[in-house]
PDB file of C-alpha atoms in Angstrom:
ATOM      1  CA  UNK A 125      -3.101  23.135  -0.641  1.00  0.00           C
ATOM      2  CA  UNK A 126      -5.180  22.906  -3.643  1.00  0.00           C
ATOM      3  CA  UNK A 127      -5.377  26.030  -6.533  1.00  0.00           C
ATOM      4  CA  UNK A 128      -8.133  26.007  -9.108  1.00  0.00           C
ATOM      5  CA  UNK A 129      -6.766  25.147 -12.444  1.00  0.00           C
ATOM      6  CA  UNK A 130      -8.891  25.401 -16.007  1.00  0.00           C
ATOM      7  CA  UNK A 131     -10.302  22.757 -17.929  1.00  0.00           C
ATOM      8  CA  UNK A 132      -7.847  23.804 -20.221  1.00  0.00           C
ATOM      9  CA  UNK A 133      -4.892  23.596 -17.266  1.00  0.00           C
ATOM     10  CA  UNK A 134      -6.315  20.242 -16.787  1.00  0.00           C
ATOM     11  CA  UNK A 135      -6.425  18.688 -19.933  1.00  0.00           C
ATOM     12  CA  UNK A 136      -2.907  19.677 -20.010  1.00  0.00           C
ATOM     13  CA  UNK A 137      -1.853  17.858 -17.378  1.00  0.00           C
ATOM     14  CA  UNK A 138      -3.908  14.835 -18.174  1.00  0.00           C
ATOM     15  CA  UNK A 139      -1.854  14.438 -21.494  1.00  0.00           C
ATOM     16  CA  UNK A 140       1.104  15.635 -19.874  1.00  0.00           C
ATOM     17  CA  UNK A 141       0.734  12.201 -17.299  1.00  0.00           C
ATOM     18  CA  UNK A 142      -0.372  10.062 -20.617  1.00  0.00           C
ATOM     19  CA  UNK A 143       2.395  11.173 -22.528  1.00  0.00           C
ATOM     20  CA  UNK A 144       5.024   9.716 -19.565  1.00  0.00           C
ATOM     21  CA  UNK A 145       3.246   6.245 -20.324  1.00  0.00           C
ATOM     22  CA  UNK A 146       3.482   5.875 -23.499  1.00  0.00           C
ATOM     23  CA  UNK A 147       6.956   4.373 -24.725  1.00  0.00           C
ATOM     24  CA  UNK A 148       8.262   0.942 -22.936  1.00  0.00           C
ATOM     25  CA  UNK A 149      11.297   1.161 -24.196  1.00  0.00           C
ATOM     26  CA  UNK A 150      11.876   4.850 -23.041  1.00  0.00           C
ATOM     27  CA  UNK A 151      10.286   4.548 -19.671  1.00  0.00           C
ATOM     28  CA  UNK A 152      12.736   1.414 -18.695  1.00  0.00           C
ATOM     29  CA  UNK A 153      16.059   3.294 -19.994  1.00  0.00           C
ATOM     30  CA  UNK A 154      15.480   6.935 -19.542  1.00  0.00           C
ATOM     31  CA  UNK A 155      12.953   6.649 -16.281  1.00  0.00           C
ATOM     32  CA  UNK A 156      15.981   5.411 -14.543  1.00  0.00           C
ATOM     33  CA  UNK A 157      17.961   8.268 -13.991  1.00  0.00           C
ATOM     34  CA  UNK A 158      17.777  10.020 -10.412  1.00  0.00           C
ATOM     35  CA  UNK A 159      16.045  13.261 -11.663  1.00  0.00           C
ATOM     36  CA  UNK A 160      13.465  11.408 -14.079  1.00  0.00           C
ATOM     37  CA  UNK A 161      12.610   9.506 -11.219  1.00  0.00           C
ATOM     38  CA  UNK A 162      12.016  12.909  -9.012  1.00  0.00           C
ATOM     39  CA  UNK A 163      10.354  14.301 -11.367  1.00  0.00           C
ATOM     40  CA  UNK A 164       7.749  11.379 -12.303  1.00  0.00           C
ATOM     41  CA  UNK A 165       7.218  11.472  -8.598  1.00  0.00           C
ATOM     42  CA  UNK A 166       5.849  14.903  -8.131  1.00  0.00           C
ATOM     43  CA  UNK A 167       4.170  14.653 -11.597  1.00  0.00           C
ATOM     44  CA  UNK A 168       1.684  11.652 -10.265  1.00  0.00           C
ATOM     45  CA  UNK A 169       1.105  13.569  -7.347  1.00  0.00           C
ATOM     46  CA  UNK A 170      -0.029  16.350  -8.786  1.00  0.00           C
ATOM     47  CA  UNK A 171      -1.668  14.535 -11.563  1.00  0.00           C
ATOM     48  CA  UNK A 172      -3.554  12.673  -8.939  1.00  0.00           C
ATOM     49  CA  UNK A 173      -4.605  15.309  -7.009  1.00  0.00           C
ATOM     50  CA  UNK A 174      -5.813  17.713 -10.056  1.00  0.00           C
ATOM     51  CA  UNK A 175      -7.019  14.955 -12.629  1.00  0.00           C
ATOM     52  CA  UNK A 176      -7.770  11.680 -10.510  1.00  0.00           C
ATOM     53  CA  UNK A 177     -11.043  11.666 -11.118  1.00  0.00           C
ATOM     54  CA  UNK A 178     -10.585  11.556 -15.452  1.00  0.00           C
ATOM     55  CA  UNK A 179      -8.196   8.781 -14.815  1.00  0.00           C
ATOM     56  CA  UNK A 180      -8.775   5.536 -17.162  1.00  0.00           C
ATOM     57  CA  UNK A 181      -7.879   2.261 -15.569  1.00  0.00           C
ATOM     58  CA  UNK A 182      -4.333   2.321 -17.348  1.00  0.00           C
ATOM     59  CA  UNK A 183      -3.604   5.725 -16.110  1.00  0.00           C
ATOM     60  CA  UNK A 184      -4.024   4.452 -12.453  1.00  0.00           C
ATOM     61  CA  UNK A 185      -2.467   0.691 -13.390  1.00  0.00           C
ATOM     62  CA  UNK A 186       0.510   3.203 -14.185  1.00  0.00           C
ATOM     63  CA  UNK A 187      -0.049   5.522 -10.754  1.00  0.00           C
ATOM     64  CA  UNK A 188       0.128   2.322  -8.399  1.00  0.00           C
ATOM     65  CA  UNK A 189       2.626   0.459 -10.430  1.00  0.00           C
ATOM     66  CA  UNK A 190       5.172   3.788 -10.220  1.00  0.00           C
ATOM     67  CA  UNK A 191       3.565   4.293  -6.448  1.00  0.00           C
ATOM     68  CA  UNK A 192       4.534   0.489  -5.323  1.00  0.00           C
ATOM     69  CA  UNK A 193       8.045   0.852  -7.373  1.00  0.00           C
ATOM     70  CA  UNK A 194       8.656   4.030  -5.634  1.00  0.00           C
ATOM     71  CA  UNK A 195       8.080   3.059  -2.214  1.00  0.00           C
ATOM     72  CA  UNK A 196       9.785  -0.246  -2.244  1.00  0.00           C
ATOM     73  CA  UNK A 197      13.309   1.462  -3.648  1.00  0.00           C
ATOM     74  CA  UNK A 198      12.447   3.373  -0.001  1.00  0.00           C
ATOM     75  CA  UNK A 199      12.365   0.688   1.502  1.00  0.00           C
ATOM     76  CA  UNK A 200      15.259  -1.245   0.807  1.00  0.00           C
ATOM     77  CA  UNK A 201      17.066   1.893   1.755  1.00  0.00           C
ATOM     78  CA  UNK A 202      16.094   1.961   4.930  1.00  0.00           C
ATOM     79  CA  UNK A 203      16.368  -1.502   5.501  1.00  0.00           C
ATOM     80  CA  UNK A 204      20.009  -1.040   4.658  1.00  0.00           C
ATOM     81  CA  UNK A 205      20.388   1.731   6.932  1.00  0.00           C
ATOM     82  CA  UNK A 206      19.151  -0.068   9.679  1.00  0.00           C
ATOM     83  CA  UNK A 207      21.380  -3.000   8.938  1.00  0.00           C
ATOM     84  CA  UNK A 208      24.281  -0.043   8.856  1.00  0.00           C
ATOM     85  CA  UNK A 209      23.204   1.095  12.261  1.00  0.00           C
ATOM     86  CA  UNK A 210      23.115  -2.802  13.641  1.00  0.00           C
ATOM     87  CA  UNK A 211      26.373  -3.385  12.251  1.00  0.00           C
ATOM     88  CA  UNK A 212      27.596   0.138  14.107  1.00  0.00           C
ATOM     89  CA  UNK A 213      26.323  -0.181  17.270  1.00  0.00           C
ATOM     90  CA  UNK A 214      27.258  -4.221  17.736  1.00  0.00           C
ATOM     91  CA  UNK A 215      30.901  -2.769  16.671  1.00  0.00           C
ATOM     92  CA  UNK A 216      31.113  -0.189  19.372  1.00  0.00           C
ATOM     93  CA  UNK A 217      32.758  -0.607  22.606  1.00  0.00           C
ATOM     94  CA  UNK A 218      31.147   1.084  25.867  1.00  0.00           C
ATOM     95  CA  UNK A 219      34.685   2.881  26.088  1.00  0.00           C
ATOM     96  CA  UNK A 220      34.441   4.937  23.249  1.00  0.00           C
ATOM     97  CA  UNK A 221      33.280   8.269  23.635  1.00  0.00           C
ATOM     98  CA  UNK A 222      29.298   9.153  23.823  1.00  0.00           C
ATOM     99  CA  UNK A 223      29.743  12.172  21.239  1.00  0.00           C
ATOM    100  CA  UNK A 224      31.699   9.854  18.824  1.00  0.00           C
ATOM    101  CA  UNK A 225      28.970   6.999  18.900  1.00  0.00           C
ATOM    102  CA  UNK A 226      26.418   9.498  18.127  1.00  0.00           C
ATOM    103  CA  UNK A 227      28.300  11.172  15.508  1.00  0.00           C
ATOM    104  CA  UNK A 228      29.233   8.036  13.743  1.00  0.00           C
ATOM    105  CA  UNK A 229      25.461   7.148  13.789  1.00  0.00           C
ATOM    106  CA  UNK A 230      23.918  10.609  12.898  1.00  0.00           C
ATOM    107  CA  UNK A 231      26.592   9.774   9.236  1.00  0.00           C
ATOM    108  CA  UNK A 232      24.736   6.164   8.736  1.00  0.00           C
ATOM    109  CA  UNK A 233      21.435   7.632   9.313  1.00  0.00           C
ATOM    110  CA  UNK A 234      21.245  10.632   7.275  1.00  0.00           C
ATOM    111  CA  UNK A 235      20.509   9.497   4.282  1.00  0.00           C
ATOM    112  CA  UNK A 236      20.354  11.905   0.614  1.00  0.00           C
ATOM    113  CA  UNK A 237      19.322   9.265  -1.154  1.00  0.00           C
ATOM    114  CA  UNK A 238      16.329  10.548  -4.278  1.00  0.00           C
ATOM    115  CA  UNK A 239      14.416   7.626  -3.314  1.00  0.00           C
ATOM    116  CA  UNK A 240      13.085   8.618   0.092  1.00  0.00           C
ATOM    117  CA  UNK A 241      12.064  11.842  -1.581  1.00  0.00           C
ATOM    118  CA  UNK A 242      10.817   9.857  -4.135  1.00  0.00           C
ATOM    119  CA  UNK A 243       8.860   8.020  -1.329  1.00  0.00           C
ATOM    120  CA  UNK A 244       7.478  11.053   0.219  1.00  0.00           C
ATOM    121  CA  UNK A 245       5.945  12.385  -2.976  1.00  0.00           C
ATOM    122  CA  UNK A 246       4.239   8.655  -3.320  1.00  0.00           C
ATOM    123  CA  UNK A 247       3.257   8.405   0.000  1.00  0.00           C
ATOM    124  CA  UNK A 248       1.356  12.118  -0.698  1.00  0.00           C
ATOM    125  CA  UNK A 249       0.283  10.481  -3.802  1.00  0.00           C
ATOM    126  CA  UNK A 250      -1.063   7.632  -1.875  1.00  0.00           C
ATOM    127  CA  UNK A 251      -3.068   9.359   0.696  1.00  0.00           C
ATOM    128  CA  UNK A 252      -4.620  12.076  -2.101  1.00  0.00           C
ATOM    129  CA  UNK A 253      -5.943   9.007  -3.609  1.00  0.00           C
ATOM    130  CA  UNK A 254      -7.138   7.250  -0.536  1.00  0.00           C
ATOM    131  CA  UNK A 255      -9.051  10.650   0.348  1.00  0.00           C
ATOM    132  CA  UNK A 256     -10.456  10.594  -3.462  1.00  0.00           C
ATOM    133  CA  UNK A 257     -11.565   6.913  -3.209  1.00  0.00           C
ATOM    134  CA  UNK A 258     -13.068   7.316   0.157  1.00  0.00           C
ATOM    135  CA  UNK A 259     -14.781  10.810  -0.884  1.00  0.00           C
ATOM    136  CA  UNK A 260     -15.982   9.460  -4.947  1.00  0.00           C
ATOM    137  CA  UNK A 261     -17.491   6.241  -3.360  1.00  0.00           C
ATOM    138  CA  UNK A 262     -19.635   7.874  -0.664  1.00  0.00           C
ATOM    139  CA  UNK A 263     -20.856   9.975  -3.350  1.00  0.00           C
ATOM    140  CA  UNK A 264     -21.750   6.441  -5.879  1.00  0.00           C
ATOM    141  CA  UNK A 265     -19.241   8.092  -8.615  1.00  0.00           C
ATOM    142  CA  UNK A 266     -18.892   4.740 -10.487  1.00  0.00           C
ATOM    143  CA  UNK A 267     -15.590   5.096 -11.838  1.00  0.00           C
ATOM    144  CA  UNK A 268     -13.795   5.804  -8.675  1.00  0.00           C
ATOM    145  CA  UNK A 269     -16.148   3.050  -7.288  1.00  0.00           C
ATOM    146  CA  UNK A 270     -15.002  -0.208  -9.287  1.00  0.00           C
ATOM    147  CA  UNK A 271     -11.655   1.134  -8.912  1.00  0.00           C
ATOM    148  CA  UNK A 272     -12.135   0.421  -5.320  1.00  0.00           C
ATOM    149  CA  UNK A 273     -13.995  -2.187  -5.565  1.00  0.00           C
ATOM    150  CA  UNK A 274     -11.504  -4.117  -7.850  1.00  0.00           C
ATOM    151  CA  UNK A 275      -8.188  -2.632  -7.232  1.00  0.00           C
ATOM    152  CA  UNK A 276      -7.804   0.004  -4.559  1.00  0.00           C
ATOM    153  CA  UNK A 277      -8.458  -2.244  -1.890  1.00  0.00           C
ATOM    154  CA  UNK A 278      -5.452  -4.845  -2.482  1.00  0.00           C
ATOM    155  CA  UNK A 279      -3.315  -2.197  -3.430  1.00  0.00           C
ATOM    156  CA  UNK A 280      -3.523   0.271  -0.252  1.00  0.00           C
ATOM    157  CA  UNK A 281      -3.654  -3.066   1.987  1.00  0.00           C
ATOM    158  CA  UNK A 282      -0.001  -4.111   0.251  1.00  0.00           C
ATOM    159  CA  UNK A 283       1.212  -0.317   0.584  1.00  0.00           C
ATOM    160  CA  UNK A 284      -0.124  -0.250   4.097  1.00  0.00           C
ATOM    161  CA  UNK A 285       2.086  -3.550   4.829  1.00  0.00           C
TER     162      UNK A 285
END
């Protein structure tokens, strides 16, 4: 669900998103922590969704850099979870009781980890910008175009994967 927002609204955001880009040194100490993370994560969705189509290439070299980043941390989680529930269920004897088998697996698999939320918000990232690309290039909008042409493509086939 999309609301209108100003030039002025976006503009905002636009430098808002730059600003998050600017300092190496910041973005590999301070972008670490749980709720920086979070909070990156809904910015380039909404940033995408609102301002996508005034993005330079190095604004979207940073949206599918943090979107790839995001998703992998994802998806080592759940690769460890399923290696949790492997190790569980090879460990469990058919005489133990149905309700405790189910209640030891329902603690493996629920996971609070930030970085499936972090996931969801790129994976919503991710498919606003797979509608914009699809939408931009039917219409010949050339900047959404090459970025297709040159960059989109690789990148959504290696998320896809």
């Amino acid at each position: 669900l999309q609301r209108h927002v100003s030039n002025e609204e976006r503009t905002l955001l636009l430098d808002l998103f730059r600003k998050q880009k600017q300092d190496p040194v910041a973005s590999s100490v301070v972008t670490q922590l749980p709720a920086v993370q979070i909070l990156l994560a809904r910015l380039i969705v909404i940033a995408v969704s609102y301002c996508g189509n005034d993005f330079n290439e190095d604004d979207w070299d940073f949206v599918f850099s943090n979107l790839k980043r995001l998703i992998q941390s994802a998806v080592v989680v759940m690769e460890e979870t399923s290696e949790n529930v492997n190790d569980f269920i090879s460990g469990v004897s058919s005489e133990e009781k149905e309700n405790d088998t189910l209640e030891g697996l329902g603690h493996i698999v629920f996971i609070s980890d930030p970085s499936i939320s972090n996931a969801q918000n790129a994976l919503s990232a991710f498919s606003l910008l797979n509608a914009l690309v699809k939408h931009k290039s039917t219409e010949g909008e050339d900047n959404l175009k090459s970025l297709a042409d040159e960059t989109w493509d690789p990148v959504k086939d290696r998320i896809l994967e």
